[in-house]
mmCIF file of C-alpha atoms and ligand atoms in Angstrom:
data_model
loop_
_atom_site.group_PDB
_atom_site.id
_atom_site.type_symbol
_atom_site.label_atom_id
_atom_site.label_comp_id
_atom_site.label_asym_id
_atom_site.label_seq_id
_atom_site.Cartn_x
_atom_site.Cartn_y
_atom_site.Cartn_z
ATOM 1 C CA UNK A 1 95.871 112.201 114.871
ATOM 2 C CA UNK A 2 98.840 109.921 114.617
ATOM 3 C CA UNK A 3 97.020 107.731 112.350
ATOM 4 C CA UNK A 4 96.442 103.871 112.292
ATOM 5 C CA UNK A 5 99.776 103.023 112.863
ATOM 6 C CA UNK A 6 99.455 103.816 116.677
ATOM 7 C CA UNK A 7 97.279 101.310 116.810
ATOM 8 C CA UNK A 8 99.857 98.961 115.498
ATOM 9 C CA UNK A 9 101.198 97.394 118.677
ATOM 10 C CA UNK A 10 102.912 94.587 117.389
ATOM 11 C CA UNK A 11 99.713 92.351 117.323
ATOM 12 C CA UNK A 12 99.273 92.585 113.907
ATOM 13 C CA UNK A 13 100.968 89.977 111.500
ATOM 14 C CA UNK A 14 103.984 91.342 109.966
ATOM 15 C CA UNK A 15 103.443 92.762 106.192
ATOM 16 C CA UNK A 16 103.881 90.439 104.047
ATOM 17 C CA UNK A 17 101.319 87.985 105.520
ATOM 18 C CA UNK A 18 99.032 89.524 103.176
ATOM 19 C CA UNK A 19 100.226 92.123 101.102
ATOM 20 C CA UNK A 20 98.101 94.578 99.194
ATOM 21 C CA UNK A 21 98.227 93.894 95.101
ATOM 22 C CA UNK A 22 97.869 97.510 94.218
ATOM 23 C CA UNK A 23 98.622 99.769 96.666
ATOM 24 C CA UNK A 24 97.798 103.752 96.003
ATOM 25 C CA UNK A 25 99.076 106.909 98.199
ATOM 26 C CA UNK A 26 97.632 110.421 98.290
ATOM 27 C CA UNK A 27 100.857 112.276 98.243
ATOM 28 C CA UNK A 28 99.984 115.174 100.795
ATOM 29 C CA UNK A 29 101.553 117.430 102.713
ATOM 30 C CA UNK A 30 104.692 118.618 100.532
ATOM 31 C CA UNK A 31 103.623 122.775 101.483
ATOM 32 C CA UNK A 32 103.417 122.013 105.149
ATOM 33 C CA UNK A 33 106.849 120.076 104.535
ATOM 34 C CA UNK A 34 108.284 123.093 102.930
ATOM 35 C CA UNK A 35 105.900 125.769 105.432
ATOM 36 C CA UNK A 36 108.113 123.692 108.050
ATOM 37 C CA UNK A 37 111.625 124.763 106.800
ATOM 38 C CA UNK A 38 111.245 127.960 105.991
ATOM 39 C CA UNK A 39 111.032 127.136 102.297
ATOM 40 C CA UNK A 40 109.024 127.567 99.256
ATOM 41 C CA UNK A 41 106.313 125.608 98.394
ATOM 42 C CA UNK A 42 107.753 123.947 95.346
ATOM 43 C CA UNK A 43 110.506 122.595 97.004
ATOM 44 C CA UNK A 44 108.532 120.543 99.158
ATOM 45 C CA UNK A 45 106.865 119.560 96.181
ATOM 46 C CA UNK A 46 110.370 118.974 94.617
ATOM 47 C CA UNK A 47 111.277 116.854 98.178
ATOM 48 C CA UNK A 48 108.115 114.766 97.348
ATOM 49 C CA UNK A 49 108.727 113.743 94.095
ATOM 50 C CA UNK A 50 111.712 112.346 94.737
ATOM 51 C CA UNK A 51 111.104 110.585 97.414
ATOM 52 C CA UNK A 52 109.004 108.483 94.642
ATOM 53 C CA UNK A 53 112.266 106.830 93.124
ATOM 54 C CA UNK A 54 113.052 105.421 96.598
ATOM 55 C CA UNK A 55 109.394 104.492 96.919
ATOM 56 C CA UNK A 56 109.173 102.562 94.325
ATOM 57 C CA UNK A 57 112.234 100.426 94.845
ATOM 58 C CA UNK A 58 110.882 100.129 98.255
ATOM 59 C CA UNK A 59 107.223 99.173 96.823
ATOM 60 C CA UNK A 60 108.445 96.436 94.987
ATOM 61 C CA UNK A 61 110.513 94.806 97.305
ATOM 62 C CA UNK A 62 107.384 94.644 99.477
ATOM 63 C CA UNK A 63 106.019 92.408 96.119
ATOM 64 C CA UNK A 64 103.558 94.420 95.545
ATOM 65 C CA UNK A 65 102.169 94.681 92.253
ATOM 66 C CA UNK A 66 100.765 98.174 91.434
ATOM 67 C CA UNK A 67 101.434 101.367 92.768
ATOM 68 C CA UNK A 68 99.673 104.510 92.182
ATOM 69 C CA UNK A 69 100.142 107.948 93.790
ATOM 70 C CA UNK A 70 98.008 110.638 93.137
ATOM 71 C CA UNK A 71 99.879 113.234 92.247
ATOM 72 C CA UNK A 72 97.663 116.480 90.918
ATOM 73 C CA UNK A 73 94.360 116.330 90.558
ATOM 74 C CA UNK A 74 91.749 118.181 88.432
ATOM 75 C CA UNK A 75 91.122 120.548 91.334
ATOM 76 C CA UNK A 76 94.469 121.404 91.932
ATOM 77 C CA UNK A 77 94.036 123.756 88.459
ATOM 78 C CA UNK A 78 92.930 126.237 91.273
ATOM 79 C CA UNK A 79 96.318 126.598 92.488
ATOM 80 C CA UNK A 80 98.091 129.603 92.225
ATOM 81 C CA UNK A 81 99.514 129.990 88.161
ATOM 82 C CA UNK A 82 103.081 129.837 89.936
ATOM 83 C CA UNK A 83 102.888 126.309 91.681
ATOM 84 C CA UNK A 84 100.596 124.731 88.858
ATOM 85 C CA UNK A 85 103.405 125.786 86.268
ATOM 86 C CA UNK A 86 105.968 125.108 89.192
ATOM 87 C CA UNK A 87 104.323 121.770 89.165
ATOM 88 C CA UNK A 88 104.455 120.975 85.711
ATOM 89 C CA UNK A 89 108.231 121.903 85.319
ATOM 90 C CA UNK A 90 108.980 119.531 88.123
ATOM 91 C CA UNK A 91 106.759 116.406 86.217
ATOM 92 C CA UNK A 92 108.604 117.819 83.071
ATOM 93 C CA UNK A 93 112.403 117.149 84.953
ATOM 94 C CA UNK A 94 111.011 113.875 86.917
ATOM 95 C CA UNK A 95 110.074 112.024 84.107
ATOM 96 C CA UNK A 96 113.006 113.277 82.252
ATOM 97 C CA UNK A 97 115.552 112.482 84.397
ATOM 98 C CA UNK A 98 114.074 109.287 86.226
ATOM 99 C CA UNK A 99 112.354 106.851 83.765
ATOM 100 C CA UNK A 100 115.700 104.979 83.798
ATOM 101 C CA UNK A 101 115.866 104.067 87.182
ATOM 102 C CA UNK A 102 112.554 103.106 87.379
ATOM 103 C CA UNK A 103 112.777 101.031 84.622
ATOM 104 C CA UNK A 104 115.945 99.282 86.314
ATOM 105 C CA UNK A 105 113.431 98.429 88.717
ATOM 106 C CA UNK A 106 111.082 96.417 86.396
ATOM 107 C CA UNK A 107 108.792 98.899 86.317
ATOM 108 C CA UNK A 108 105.937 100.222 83.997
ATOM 109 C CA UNK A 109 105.577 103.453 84.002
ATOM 110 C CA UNK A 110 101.400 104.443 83.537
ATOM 111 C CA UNK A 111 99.884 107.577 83.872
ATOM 112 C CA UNK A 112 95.965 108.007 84.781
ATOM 113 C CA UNK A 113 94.113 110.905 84.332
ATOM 114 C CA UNK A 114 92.477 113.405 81.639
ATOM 115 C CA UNK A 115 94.935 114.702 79.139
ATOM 116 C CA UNK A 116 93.290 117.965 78.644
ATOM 117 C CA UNK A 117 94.896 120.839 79.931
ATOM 118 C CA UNK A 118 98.255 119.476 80.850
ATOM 119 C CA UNK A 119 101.245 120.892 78.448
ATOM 120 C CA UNK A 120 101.402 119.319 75.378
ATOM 121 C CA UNK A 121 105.342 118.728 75.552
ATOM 122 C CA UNK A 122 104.752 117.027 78.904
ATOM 123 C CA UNK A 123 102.213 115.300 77.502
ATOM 124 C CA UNK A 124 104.680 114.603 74.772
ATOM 125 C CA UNK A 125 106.921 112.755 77.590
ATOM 126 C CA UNK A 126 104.260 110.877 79.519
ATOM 127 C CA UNK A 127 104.015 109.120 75.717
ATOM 128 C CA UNK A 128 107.472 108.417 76.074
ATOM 129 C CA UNK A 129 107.985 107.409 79.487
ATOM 130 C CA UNK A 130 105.287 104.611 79.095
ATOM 131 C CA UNK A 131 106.670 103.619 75.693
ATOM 132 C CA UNK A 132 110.034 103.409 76.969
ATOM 133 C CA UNK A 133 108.781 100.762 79.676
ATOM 134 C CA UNK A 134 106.035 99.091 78.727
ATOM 135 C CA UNK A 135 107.961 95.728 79.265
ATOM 136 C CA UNK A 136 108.344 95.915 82.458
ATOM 137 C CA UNK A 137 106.115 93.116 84.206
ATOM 138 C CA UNK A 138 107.161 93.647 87.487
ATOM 139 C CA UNK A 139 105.689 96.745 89.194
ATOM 140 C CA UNK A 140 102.953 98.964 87.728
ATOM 141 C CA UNK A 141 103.918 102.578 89.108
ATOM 142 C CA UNK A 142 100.855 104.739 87.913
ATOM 143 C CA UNK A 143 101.217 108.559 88.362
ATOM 144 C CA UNK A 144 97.733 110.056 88.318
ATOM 145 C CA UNK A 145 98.191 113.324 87.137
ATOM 146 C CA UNK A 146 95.231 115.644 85.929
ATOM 147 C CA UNK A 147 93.141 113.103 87.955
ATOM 148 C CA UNK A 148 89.953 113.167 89.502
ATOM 149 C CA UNK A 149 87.411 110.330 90.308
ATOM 150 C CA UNK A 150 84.149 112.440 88.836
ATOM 151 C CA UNK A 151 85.840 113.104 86.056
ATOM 152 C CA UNK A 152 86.694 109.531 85.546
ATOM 153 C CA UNK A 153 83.597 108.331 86.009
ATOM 154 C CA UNK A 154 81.741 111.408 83.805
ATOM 155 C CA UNK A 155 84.193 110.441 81.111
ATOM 156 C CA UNK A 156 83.312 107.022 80.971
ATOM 157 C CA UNK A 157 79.541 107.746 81.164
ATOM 158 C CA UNK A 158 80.118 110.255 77.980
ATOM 159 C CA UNK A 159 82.052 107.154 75.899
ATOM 160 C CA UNK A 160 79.183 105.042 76.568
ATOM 161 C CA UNK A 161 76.946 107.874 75.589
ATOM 162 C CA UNK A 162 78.794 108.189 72.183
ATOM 163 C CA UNK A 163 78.695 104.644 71.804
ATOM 164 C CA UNK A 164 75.367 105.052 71.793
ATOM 165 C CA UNK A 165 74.999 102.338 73.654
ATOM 166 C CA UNK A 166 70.887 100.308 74.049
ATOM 167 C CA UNK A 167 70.143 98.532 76.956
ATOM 168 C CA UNK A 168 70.919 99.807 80.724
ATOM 169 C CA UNK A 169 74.454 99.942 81.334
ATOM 170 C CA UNK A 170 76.530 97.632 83.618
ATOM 171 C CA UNK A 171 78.972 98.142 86.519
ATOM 172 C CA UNK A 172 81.195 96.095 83.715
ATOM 173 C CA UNK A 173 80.346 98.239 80.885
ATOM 174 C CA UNK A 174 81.609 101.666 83.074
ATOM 175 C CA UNK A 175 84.862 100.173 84.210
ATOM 176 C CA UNK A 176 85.783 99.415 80.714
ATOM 177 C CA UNK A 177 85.739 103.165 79.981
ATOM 178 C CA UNK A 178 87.773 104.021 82.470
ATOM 179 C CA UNK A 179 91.163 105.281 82.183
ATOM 180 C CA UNK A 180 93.010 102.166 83.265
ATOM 181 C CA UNK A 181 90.529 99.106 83.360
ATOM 182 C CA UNK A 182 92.882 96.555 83.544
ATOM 183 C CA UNK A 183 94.422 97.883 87.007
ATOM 184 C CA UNK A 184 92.314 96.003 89.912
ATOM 185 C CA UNK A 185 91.007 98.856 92.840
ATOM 186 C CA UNK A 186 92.789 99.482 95.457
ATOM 187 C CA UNK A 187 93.451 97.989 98.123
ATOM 188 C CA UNK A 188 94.730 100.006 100.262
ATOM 189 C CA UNK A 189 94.873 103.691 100.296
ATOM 190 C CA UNK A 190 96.989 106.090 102.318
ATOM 191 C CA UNK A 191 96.884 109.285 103.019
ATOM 192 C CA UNK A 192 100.035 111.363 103.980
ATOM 193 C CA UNK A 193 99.807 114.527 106.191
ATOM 194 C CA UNK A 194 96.961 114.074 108.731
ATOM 195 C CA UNK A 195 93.982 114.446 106.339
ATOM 196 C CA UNK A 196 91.383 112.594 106.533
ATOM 197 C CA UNK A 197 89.738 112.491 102.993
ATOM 198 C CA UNK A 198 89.996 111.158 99.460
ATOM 199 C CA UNK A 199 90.149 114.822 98.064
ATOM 200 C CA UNK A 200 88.432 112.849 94.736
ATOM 201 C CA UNK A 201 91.306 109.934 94.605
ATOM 202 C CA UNK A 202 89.877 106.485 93.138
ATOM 203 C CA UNK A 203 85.972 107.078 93.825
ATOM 204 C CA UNK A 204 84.478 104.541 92.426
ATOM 205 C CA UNK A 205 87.584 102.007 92.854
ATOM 206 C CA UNK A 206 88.013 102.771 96.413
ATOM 207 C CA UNK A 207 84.402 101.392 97.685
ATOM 208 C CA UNK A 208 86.095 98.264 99.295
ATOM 209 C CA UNK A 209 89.440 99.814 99.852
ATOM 210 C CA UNK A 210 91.013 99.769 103.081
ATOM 211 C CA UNK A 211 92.157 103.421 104.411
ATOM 212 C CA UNK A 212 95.936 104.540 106.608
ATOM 213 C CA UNK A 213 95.848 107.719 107.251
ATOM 214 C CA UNK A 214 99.762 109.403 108.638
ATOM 215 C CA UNK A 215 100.714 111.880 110.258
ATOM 216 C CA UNK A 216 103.776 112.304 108.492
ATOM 217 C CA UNK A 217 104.280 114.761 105.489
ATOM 218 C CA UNK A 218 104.780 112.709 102.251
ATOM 219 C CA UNK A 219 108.720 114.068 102.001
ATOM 220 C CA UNK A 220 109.406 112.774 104.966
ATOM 221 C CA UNK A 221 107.471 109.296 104.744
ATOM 222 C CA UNK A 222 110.138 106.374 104.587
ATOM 223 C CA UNK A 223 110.430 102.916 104.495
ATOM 224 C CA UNK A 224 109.254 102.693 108.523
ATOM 225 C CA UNK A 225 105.943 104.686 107.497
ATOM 226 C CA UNK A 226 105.589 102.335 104.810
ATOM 227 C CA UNK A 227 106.086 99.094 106.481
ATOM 228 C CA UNK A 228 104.303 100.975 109.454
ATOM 229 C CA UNK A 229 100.891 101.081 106.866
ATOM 230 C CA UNK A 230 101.216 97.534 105.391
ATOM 231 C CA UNK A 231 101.735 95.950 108.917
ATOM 232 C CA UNK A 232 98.192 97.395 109.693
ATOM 233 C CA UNK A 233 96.578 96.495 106.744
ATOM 234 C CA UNK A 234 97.962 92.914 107.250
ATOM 235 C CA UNK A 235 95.880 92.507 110.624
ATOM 236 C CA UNK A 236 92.563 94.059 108.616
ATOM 237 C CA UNK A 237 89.565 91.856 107.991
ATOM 238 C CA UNK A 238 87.857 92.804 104.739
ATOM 239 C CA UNK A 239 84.205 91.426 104.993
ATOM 240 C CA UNK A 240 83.311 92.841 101.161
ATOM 241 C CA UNK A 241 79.724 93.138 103.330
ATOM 242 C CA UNK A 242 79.588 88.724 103.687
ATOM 243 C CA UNK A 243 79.786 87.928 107.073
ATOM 244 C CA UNK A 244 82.931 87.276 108.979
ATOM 245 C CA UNK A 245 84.890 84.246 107.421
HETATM 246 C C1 IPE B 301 100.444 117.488 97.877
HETATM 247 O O1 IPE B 301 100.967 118.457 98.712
HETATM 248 C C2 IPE B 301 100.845 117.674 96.440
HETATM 249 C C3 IPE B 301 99.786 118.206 95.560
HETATM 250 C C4 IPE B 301 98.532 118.291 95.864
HETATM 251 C C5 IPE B 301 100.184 118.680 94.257
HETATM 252 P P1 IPE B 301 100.192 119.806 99.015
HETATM 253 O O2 IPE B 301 100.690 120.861 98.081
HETATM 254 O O3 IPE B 301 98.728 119.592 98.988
HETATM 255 O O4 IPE B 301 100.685 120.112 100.479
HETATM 256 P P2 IPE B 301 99.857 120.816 101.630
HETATM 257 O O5 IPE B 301 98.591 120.049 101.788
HETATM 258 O O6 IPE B 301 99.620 122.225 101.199
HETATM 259 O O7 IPE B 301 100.742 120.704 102.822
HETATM 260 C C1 IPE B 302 94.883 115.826 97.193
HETATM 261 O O1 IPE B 302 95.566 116.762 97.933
HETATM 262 C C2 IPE B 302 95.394 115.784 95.793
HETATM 263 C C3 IPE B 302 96.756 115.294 95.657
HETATM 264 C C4 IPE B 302 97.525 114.843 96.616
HETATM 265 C C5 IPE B 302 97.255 115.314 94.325
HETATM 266 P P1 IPE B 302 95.016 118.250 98.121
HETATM 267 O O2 IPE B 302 95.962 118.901 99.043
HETATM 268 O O3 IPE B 302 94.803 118.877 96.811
HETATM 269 O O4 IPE B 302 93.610 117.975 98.790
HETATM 270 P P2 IPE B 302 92.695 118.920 99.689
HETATM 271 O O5 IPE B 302 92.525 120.213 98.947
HETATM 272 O O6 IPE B 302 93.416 119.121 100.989
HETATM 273 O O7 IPE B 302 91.427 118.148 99.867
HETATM 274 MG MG1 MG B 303 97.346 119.188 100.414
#
């Protein structure tokens, strides 16, 4: 399907009416990108990530204030050995190579997700990148990396079990175990590449999200696609199950 956006005919406020505060994509669609061309899988993945430089220049300018993309998540272990280690290289280099920039743009660098498995020198960077720009007020840009909403959750519901914890446990009490509690949910989420699922993304924070979902494979979304997805969220009515205001 073409998405939301074809139902964007121009009688939706313009974005920026009502902007979302944290926006969060599902980066999908970098293999069919590559399928597409002839080309290997990593470099579509390779095209994606750096589209995320240009993203989040673009992000901010929009004023909004965080911006996640969900970049692996804990099922994408079951990749092939080749593109998970292909993968990690290419986190390895991006973080490497564009913490500056992005900390030019006033932004924080966060990363959301479990820290088992992943490579202990990349983990050894992710430290770094989000010590290098952890004064940056403008724009949270949170990569979620090893991420998956049941294991989020699971590993909250573990701490609290540790803590030992009397009493039943609160809504409250959960969120403050999870990986980034200070972050409000999302939203809006979109999803790149015609798919129309969360694939595990932001479980419990997306229950009043709004959705996009895009046609377009996540190398080739721009700043049309984008302004395309915040136009339509701009003409939603979010009813957080009250009645219409
Ligand atoms: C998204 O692109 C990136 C990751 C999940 C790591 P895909 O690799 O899922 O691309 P498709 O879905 O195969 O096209
Ligand atoms: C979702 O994409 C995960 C990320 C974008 C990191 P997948 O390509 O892994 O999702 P499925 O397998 O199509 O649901
Ligand atoms: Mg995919």
């Amino acid at each position: 399907m073409s998405g939301n956006a074809a139902e964007n005919d121009g009688r939706n406020p313009p974005a920026g009416g009502r902007i979302p505060r944290h926006l969060a994509i599902i980066l999908d669609g970098n293999g069919r990108w590559a399928r597409r061309r002839g080309l290997p899988r990593l470099m579509g993945h390779r095209a994606g990530l750096r589209k995320l430089e240009e993203m989040v220049h673009l992000v901010k300018r929009e004023g909004i204030r965080y911006f996640s993309v969900y970049a692996f998540s804990t099922e994408n272990w079951n990749r092939p050995k080749m593109e998970v280690e292909g993968l990690m290289s290419l986190f390895r280099y991006y973080i490497r190579r564009k913490v500056e920039a992005i900390r030019a743009e006033g932004a924080r660098i966060r990363f959301c997700g479990r820290k088992d498995k992943l490579p202990p020198d990349l983990l050894e960077q992710m430290r770094w990148a989000e010590e290098r720009t952890k004064d940056e007020t403008i724009l949270d840009f949170i990569l979620c990396i090893n991420y998956g909403g049941r294991a989020e959750i699971m590993d909250a519901v573990n701490t609290l079990i540790q803590e030992r914890r009397e009493g039943p446990v609160t809504e409250e009490d959960l969120r403050r175990h999870f990986y980034l509690p200070d972050v409000p949910d999302p939203d809006l989420i979109v999803r790149t590449s015609g798919e129309l699922r969360l694939s595990n993304f932001w479980l419990w924070e997306s229950a009043y999200s709004e959705f996009y979902f895009t046609d377009i494979h996540w190398p080739d979304f721009d700043e049309a696609a984008l302004k395309a997805a915040l136009a339509d969220y701009a003409g939603r009515e979010r009813r957080y199950g009250g009645l219409k205001p």
